[in-house]
Amino acid sequence: MPYMLEVEAKVAIDKTEDQVEMAGAARNMLEKIRKLGGEGFKEIEQWDLYLEHPCRDFNKLDEAFRIRGERNPEETDWDIKMTYKGPKLSDLSKARVEREIDLQKGTQLQDVQDMLSSIGLEVAGEVKKIRWSLQLDDFHIFIDQVEGLGTYLEVELMSVDLQGAEKKILEFLDSLGLEKRERRSYVELLKGENLDFEG
């Protein structure tokens, strides 16, 4: 049975680091998606720690191992999940196999980090962002206000049909006038790595 793939494309909406401008760019895109029929609006805060291991070069293998803390901005406790992301499978999108585990409610991010550190996994990068999410037809749409980077739009489909999902996503982005796709992760962008931009 074929693996379900996370097929995703990302574009920069506004690269300013000014909080007011970032929020304005996010609101404008949010309104545009809502006018197209986007529903299920949700706002969350995310704190991602990307890990590295001395015996496995995730960068060279094009893999990622992440701990994510996620919460409603009004809450104090984080929901924690661990995620493995396999190598990108396409030059057109960020499609990859992804495996994710939700940890028990009330688990502390620092406790998870300390445990993984004890087996050699250390923090290689950190990403903090406010994420607004909507659903439009089969698309999962995320508008991210990323600390130190700017505002980005991510469009995601879960599918076993890589080419079909990519075609749908790219046609949707074209309809929004967003053509310059970004294949680097936020942590790569923050580090200035792999400075190739997909158009």
PDB file of C-alpha atoms in Angstrom:
ATOM      1  CA  MET A   1       0.000   0.000   0.000  1.00  0.00           C
ATOM      2  CA  PRO A   2       1.452   3.423  -0.986  1.00  0.00           C
ATOM      3  CA  TYR A   3       2.521   5.836   1.741  1.00  0.00           C
ATOM      4  CA  MET A   4       0.348   8.883   2.411  1.00  0.00           C
ATOM      5  CA  LEU A   5       2.508  11.903   1.562  1.00  0.00           C
ATOM      6  CA  GLU A   6       2.466  15.408   2.946  1.00  0.00           C
ATOM      7  CA  VAL A   7       2.550  17.441  -0.276  1.00  0.00           C
ATOM      8  CA  GLU A   8       3.210  21.069   0.547  1.00  0.00           C
ATOM      9  CA  ALA A   9       4.270  24.317  -1.083  1.00  0.00           C
ATOM     10  CA  LYS A  10       5.334  27.504   0.665  1.00  0.00           C
ATOM     11  CA  VAL A  11       5.620  31.115  -0.505  1.00  0.00           C
ATOM     12  CA  ALA A  12       6.765  34.288   1.202  1.00  0.00           C
ATOM     13  CA  ILE A  13       4.012  36.892   1.534  1.00  0.00           C
ATOM     14  CA  ASP A  14       6.050  39.561   3.309  1.00  0.00           C
ATOM     15  CA  LYS A  15       9.683  39.248   4.409  1.00  0.00           C
ATOM     16  CA  THR A  16       9.703  42.129   6.867  1.00  0.00           C
ATOM     17  CA  GLU A  17      10.584  41.397  10.493  1.00  0.00           C
ATOM     18  CA  ASP A  18       8.395  44.278  11.717  1.00  0.00           C
ATOM     19  CA  GLN A  19       5.632  42.733  13.871  1.00  0.00           C
ATOM     20  CA  VAL A  20       2.943  45.194  12.744  1.00  0.00           C
ATOM     21  CA  GLU A  21       3.694  44.677   9.044  1.00  0.00           C
ATOM     22  CA  MET A  22       3.872  40.902   9.523  1.00  0.00           C
ATOM     23  CA  ALA A  23       0.459  40.882  11.212  1.00  0.00           C
ATOM     24  CA  GLY A  24      -0.991  43.099   8.445  1.00  0.00           C
ATOM     25  CA  ALA A  25       0.308  40.790   5.690  1.00  0.00           C
ATOM     26  CA  ALA A  26      -1.151  37.792   7.524  1.00  0.00           C
ATOM     27  CA  ARG A  27      -4.560  39.461   7.945  1.00  0.00           C
ATOM     28  CA  ASN A  28      -4.703  40.449   4.272  1.00  0.00           C
ATOM     29  CA  MET A  29      -3.982  36.894   3.107  1.00  0.00           C
ATOM     30  CA  LEU A  30      -6.381  35.477   5.685  1.00  0.00           C
ATOM     31  CA  GLU A  31      -9.170  37.684   4.329  1.00  0.00           C
ATOM     32  CA  LYS A  32      -8.373  36.633   0.744  1.00  0.00           C
ATOM     33  CA  ILE A  33      -8.596  32.916   1.653  1.00  0.00           C
ATOM     34  CA  ARG A  34     -11.836  33.472   3.586  1.00  0.00           C
ATOM     35  CA  LYS A  35     -13.401  35.176   0.542  1.00  0.00           C
ATOM     36  CA  LEU A  36     -12.573  32.049  -1.467  1.00  0.00           C
ATOM     37  CA  GLY A  37     -14.482  29.955   1.056  1.00  0.00           C
ATOM     38  CA  GLY A  38     -11.800  29.148   3.633  1.00  0.00           C
ATOM     39  CA  GLU A  39     -13.320  27.863   6.889  1.00  0.00           C
ATOM     40  CA  GLY A  40     -12.356  26.503  10.297  1.00  0.00           C
ATOM     41  CA  PHE A  41     -10.107  29.394  11.297  1.00  0.00           C
ATOM     42  CA  LYS A  42      -7.735  28.596  14.146  1.00  0.00           C
ATOM     43  CA  GLU A  43      -4.865  30.547  15.707  1.00  0.00           C
ATOM     44  CA  ILE A  44      -2.038  28.756  17.482  1.00  0.00           C
ATOM     45  CA  GLU A  45       1.444  29.469  18.766  1.00  0.00           C
ATOM     46  CA  GLN A  46       4.191  27.022  17.730  1.00  0.00           C
ATOM     47  CA  TRP A  47       7.697  26.515  19.054  1.00  0.00           C
ATOM     48  CA  ASP A  48       9.803  24.075  17.027  1.00  0.00           C
ATOM     49  CA  LEU A  49      13.135  22.573  18.068  1.00  0.00           C
ATOM     50  CA  TYR A  50      15.044  20.835  15.257  1.00  0.00           C
ATOM     51  CA  LEU A  51      17.500  18.199  16.435  1.00  0.00           C
ATOM     52  CA  GLU A  52      20.791  16.794  15.157  1.00  0.00           C
ATOM     53  CA  HIS A  53      22.715  13.639  16.023  1.00  0.00           C
ATOM     54  CA  PRO A  54      26.483  13.112  15.862  1.00  0.00           C
ATOM     55  CA  CYS A  55      26.020   9.754  14.062  1.00  0.00           C
ATOM     56  CA  ARG A  56      23.394  10.824  11.524  1.00  0.00           C
ATOM     57  CA  ASP A  57      23.663  13.925   9.329  1.00  0.00           C
ATOM     58  CA  PHE A  58      20.035  14.968   8.849  1.00  0.00           C
ATOM     59  CA  ASN A  59      21.090  17.848   6.557  1.00  0.00           C
ATOM     60  CA  LYS A  60      23.055  15.602   4.220  1.00  0.00           C
ATOM     61  CA  LEU A  61      20.234  13.034   4.179  1.00  0.00           C
ATOM     62  CA  ASP A  62      17.610  15.786   3.662  1.00  0.00           C
ATOM     63  CA  GLU A  63      15.768  14.584   6.758  1.00  0.00           C
ATOM     64  CA  ALA A  64      14.495  16.391   9.830  1.00  0.00           C
ATOM     65  CA  PHE A  65      13.676  15.409  13.394  1.00  0.00           C
ATOM     66  CA  ARG A  66      11.608  17.935  15.306  1.00  0.00           C
ATOM     67  CA  ILE A  67       9.969  18.487  18.668  1.00  0.00           C
ATOM     68  CA  ARG A  68       6.984  20.845  18.359  1.00  0.00           C
ATOM     69  CA  GLY A  69       5.250  22.664  21.170  1.00  0.00           C
ATOM     70  CA  GLU A  70       1.828  23.992  20.189  1.00  0.00           C
ATOM     71  CA  ARG A  71      -0.757  25.951  22.145  1.00  0.00           C
ATOM     72  CA  ASN A  72      -3.617  28.378  21.961  1.00  0.00           C
ATOM     73  CA  PRO A  73      -2.166  31.882  22.616  1.00  0.00           C
ATOM     74  CA  GLU A  74      -4.333  32.167  25.765  1.00  0.00           C
ATOM     75  CA  GLU A  75      -2.981  28.912  27.256  1.00  0.00           C
ATOM     76  CA  THR A  76       0.214  28.274  29.195  1.00  0.00           C
ATOM     77  CA  ASP A  77       0.711  24.518  28.615  1.00  0.00           C
ATOM     78  CA  TRP A  78       2.089  23.173  25.351  1.00  0.00           C
ATOM     79  CA  ASP A  79       0.823  20.157  23.402  1.00  0.00           C
ATOM     80  CA  ILE A  80       4.001  18.314  22.395  1.00  0.00           C
ATOM     81  CA  LYS A  81       4.615  16.152  19.344  1.00  0.00           C
ATOM     82  CA  MET A  82       7.717  14.579  17.825  1.00  0.00           C
ATOM     83  CA  THR A  83       8.050  14.452  14.045  1.00  0.00           C
ATOM     84  CA  TYR A  84      10.376  12.713  11.605  1.00  0.00           C
ATOM     85  CA  LYS A  85      10.421  14.105   8.051  1.00  0.00           C
ATOM     86  CA  GLY A  86      11.939  12.044   5.263  1.00  0.00           C
ATOM     87  CA  PRO A  87      13.820  13.412   2.232  1.00  0.00           C
ATOM     88  CA  LYS A  88      11.950  15.690  -0.180  1.00  0.00           C
ATOM     89  CA  LEU A  89      10.556  13.670  -3.077  1.00  0.00           C
ATOM     90  CA  SER A  90      10.141  16.394  -5.694  1.00  0.00           C
ATOM     91  CA  ASP A  91      11.720  19.549  -7.086  1.00  0.00           C
ATOM     92  CA  LEU A  92       8.309  21.216  -7.367  1.00  0.00           C
ATOM     93  CA  SER A  93       7.104  20.992  -3.777  1.00  0.00           C
ATOM     94  CA  LYS A  94       8.139  20.000  -0.267  1.00  0.00           C
ATOM     95  CA  ALA A  95       6.482  16.576  -0.549  1.00  0.00           C
ATOM     96  CA  ARG A  96       7.891  14.034   1.874  1.00  0.00           C
ATOM     97  CA  VAL A  97       6.947  11.104   4.061  1.00  0.00           C
ATOM     98  CA  GLU A  98       6.222  12.280   7.598  1.00  0.00           C
ATOM     99  CA  ARG A  99       5.801  10.322  10.840  1.00  0.00           C
ATOM    100  CA  GLU A 100       4.415  12.061  13.922  1.00  0.00           C
ATOM    101  CA  ILE A 101       3.733  11.063  17.528  1.00  0.00           C
ATOM    102  CA  ASP A 102       1.636  13.092  19.999  1.00  0.00           C
ATOM    103  CA  LEU A 103       2.992  12.963  23.530  1.00  0.00           C
ATOM    104  CA  GLN A 104       0.876  12.798  26.666  1.00  0.00           C
ATOM    105  CA  LYS A 105      -0.943  16.007  27.594  1.00  0.00           C
ATOM    106  CA  GLY A 106       1.047  17.932  30.184  1.00  0.00           C
ATOM    107  CA  THR A 107       4.444  16.738  28.901  1.00  0.00           C
ATOM    108  CA  GLN A 108       7.014  19.517  29.210  1.00  0.00           C
ATOM    109  CA  LEU A 109       9.028  20.566  26.163  1.00  0.00           C
ATOM    110  CA  GLN A 110      12.200  20.856  28.264  1.00  0.00           C
ATOM    111  CA  ASP A 111      11.747  17.301  29.599  1.00  0.00           C
ATOM    112  CA  VAL A 112      11.532  15.911  26.062  1.00  0.00           C
ATOM    113  CA  GLN A 113      14.585  17.908  25.008  1.00  0.00           C
ATOM    114  CA  ASP A 114      16.566  16.704  28.045  1.00  0.00           C
ATOM    115  CA  MET A 115      15.638  13.060  27.401  1.00  0.00           C
ATOM    116  CA  LEU A 116      16.686  13.214  23.739  1.00  0.00           C
ATOM    117  CA  SER A 117      19.861  15.058  24.659  1.00  0.00           C
ATOM    118  CA  SER A 118      20.812  12.098  26.867  1.00  0.00           C
ATOM    119  CA  ILE A 119      21.022   9.890  23.721  1.00  0.00           C
ATOM    120  CA  GLY A 120      22.972  12.471  21.725  1.00  0.00           C
ATOM    121  CA  LEU A 121      20.229  14.463  20.011  1.00  0.00           C
ATOM    122  CA  GLU A 122      20.971  18.180  20.409  1.00  0.00           C
ATOM    123  CA  VAL A 123      19.103  21.290  19.261  1.00  0.00           C
ATOM    124  CA  ALA A 124      20.353  22.448  15.849  1.00  0.00           C
ATOM    125  CA  GLY A 125      17.747  25.149  15.245  1.00  0.00           C
ATOM    126  CA  GLU A 126      14.687  26.818  16.689  1.00  0.00           C
ATOM    127  CA  VAL A 127      11.612  28.341  15.036  1.00  0.00           C
ATOM    128  CA  LYS A 128       8.919  30.374  16.789  1.00  0.00           C
ATOM    129  CA  LYS A 129       5.764  31.419  14.977  1.00  0.00           C
ATOM    130  CA  ILE A 130       2.102  32.320  15.160  1.00  0.00           C
ATOM    131  CA  ARG A 131       0.092  30.137  12.777  1.00  0.00           C
ATOM    132  CA  TRP A 132      -3.385  30.756  11.402  1.00  0.00           C
ATOM    133  CA  SER A 133      -4.981  27.733   9.743  1.00  0.00           C
ATOM    134  CA  LEU A 134      -7.983  27.288   7.475  1.00  0.00           C
ATOM    135  CA  GLN A 135      -9.518  24.558   5.373  1.00  0.00           C
ATOM    136  CA  LEU A 136     -10.476  25.221   1.737  1.00  0.00           C
ATOM    137  CA  ASP A 137     -11.858  22.191  -0.098  1.00  0.00           C
ATOM    138  CA  ASP A 138      -9.075  19.571   0.302  1.00  0.00           C
ATOM    139  CA  PHE A 139      -6.398  22.159   1.056  1.00  0.00           C
ATOM    140  CA  HIS A 140      -4.979  22.735   4.520  1.00  0.00           C
ATOM    141  CA  ILE A 141      -3.850  26.370   4.455  1.00  0.00           C
ATOM    142  CA  PHE A 142      -1.462  27.915   6.965  1.00  0.00           C
ATOM    143  CA  ILE A 143      -0.472  31.554   7.311  1.00  0.00           C
ATOM    144  CA  ASP A 144       2.671  31.801   9.415  1.00  0.00           C
ATOM    145  CA  GLN A 145       4.085  34.857  11.135  1.00  0.00           C
ATOM    146  CA  VAL A 146       7.651  33.595  11.728  1.00  0.00           C
ATOM    147  CA  GLU A 147       9.864  35.324  14.253  1.00  0.00           C
ATOM    148  CA  GLY A 148      12.942  36.713  12.487  1.00  0.00           C
ATOM    149  CA  LEU A 149      11.705  35.884   8.952  1.00  0.00           C
ATOM    150  CA  GLY A 150       8.360  37.395   7.981  1.00  0.00           C
ATOM    151  CA  THR A 151       4.977  36.099   6.842  1.00  0.00           C
ATOM    152  CA  TYR A 152       4.531  32.946   4.766  1.00  0.00           C
ATOM    153  CA  LEU A 153       1.686  30.975   3.217  1.00  0.00           C
ATOM    154  CA  GLU A 154       1.804  27.165   3.217  1.00  0.00           C
ATOM    155  CA  VAL A 155      -0.654  25.017   1.277  1.00  0.00           C
ATOM    156  CA  GLU A 156      -0.803  21.314   2.062  1.00  0.00           C
ATOM    157  CA  LEU A 157      -2.552  18.218   0.720  1.00  0.00           C
ATOM    158  CA  MET A 158      -2.303  14.706   2.107  1.00  0.00           C
ATOM    159  CA  SER A 159      -2.245  12.301  -0.833  1.00  0.00           C
ATOM    160  CA  VAL A 160      -0.739   9.127  -2.296  1.00  0.00           C
ATOM    161  CA  ASP A 161      -0.704  10.858  -5.714  1.00  0.00           C
ATOM    162  CA  LEU A 162       2.336  13.155  -5.645  1.00  0.00           C
ATOM    163  CA  GLN A 163       2.014  14.622  -9.147  1.00  0.00           C
ATOM    164  CA  GLY A 164      -1.748  15.144  -8.900  1.00  0.00           C
ATOM    165  CA  ALA A 165      -1.468  16.867  -5.515  1.00  0.00           C
ATOM    166  CA  GLU A 166       1.396  19.094  -6.698  1.00  0.00           C
ATOM    167  CA  LYS A 167      -0.596  20.137  -9.766  1.00  0.00           C
ATOM    168  CA  LYS A 168      -3.592  21.126  -7.618  1.00  0.00           C
ATOM    169  CA  ILE A 169      -1.456  23.081  -5.152  1.00  0.00           C
ATOM    170  CA  LEU A 170       0.535  24.942  -7.792  1.00  0.00           C
ATOM    171  CA  GLU A 171      -2.607  25.850  -9.739  1.00  0.00           C
ATOM    172  CA  PHE A 172      -4.114  27.214  -6.510  1.00  0.00           C
ATOM    173  CA  LEU A 173      -1.015  29.314  -5.763  1.00  0.00           C
ATOM    174  CA  ASP A 174      -0.989  30.604  -9.351  1.00  0.00           C
ATOM    175  CA  SER A 175      -4.628  31.677  -8.921  1.00  0.00           C
ATOM    176  CA  LEU A 176      -3.516  33.794  -5.939  1.00  0.00           C
ATOM    177  CA  GLY A 177      -0.704  35.335  -8.001  1.00  0.00           C
ATOM    178  CA  LEU A 178       1.933  33.578  -5.849  1.00  0.00           C
ATOM    179  CA  GLU A 179       4.532  32.014  -8.111  1.00  0.00           C
ATOM    180  CA  LYS A 180       7.864  32.109  -6.263  1.00  0.00           C
ATOM    181  CA  ARG A 181       7.904  28.955  -4.174  1.00  0.00           C
ATOM    182  CA  GLU A 182      10.265  28.345  -1.276  1.00  0.00           C
ATOM    183  CA  ARG A 183      11.488  24.762  -0.675  1.00  0.00           C
ATOM    184  CA  ARG A 184      13.660  25.524   2.343  1.00  0.00           C
ATOM    185  CA  SER A 185      12.309  24.922   5.827  1.00  0.00           C
ATOM    186  CA  TYR A 186      11.987  27.814   8.249  1.00  0.00           C
ATOM    187  CA  VAL A 187      15.018  26.608  10.169  1.00  0.00           C
ATOM    188  CA  GLU A 188      17.051  26.536   6.917  1.00  0.00           C
ATOM    189  CA  LEU A 189      15.864  30.045   6.079  1.00  0.00           C
ATOM    190  CA  LEU A 190      16.823  31.320   9.534  1.00  0.00           C
ATOM    191  CA  LYS A 191      20.285  29.808   9.075  1.00  0.00           C
ATOM    192  CA  GLY A 192      20.588  31.104   5.498  1.00  0.00           C
ATOM    193  CA  GLU A 193      21.149  27.591   4.134  1.00  0.00           C
ATOM    194  CA  ASN A 194      20.597  26.273   0.571  1.00  0.00           C
ATOM    195  CA  LEU A 195      19.942  29.649  -0.957  1.00  0.00           C
ATOM    196  CA  ASP A 196      18.122  28.336  -4.005  1.00  0.00           C
ATOM    197  CA  PHE A 197      14.720  29.846  -4.681  1.00  0.00           C
ATOM    198  CA  GLU A 198      12.124  27.989  -6.743  1.00  0.00           C
ATOM    199  CA  GLY A 199      10.186  30.108  -9.236  1.00  0.00           C
TER     200      GLY A 199
END
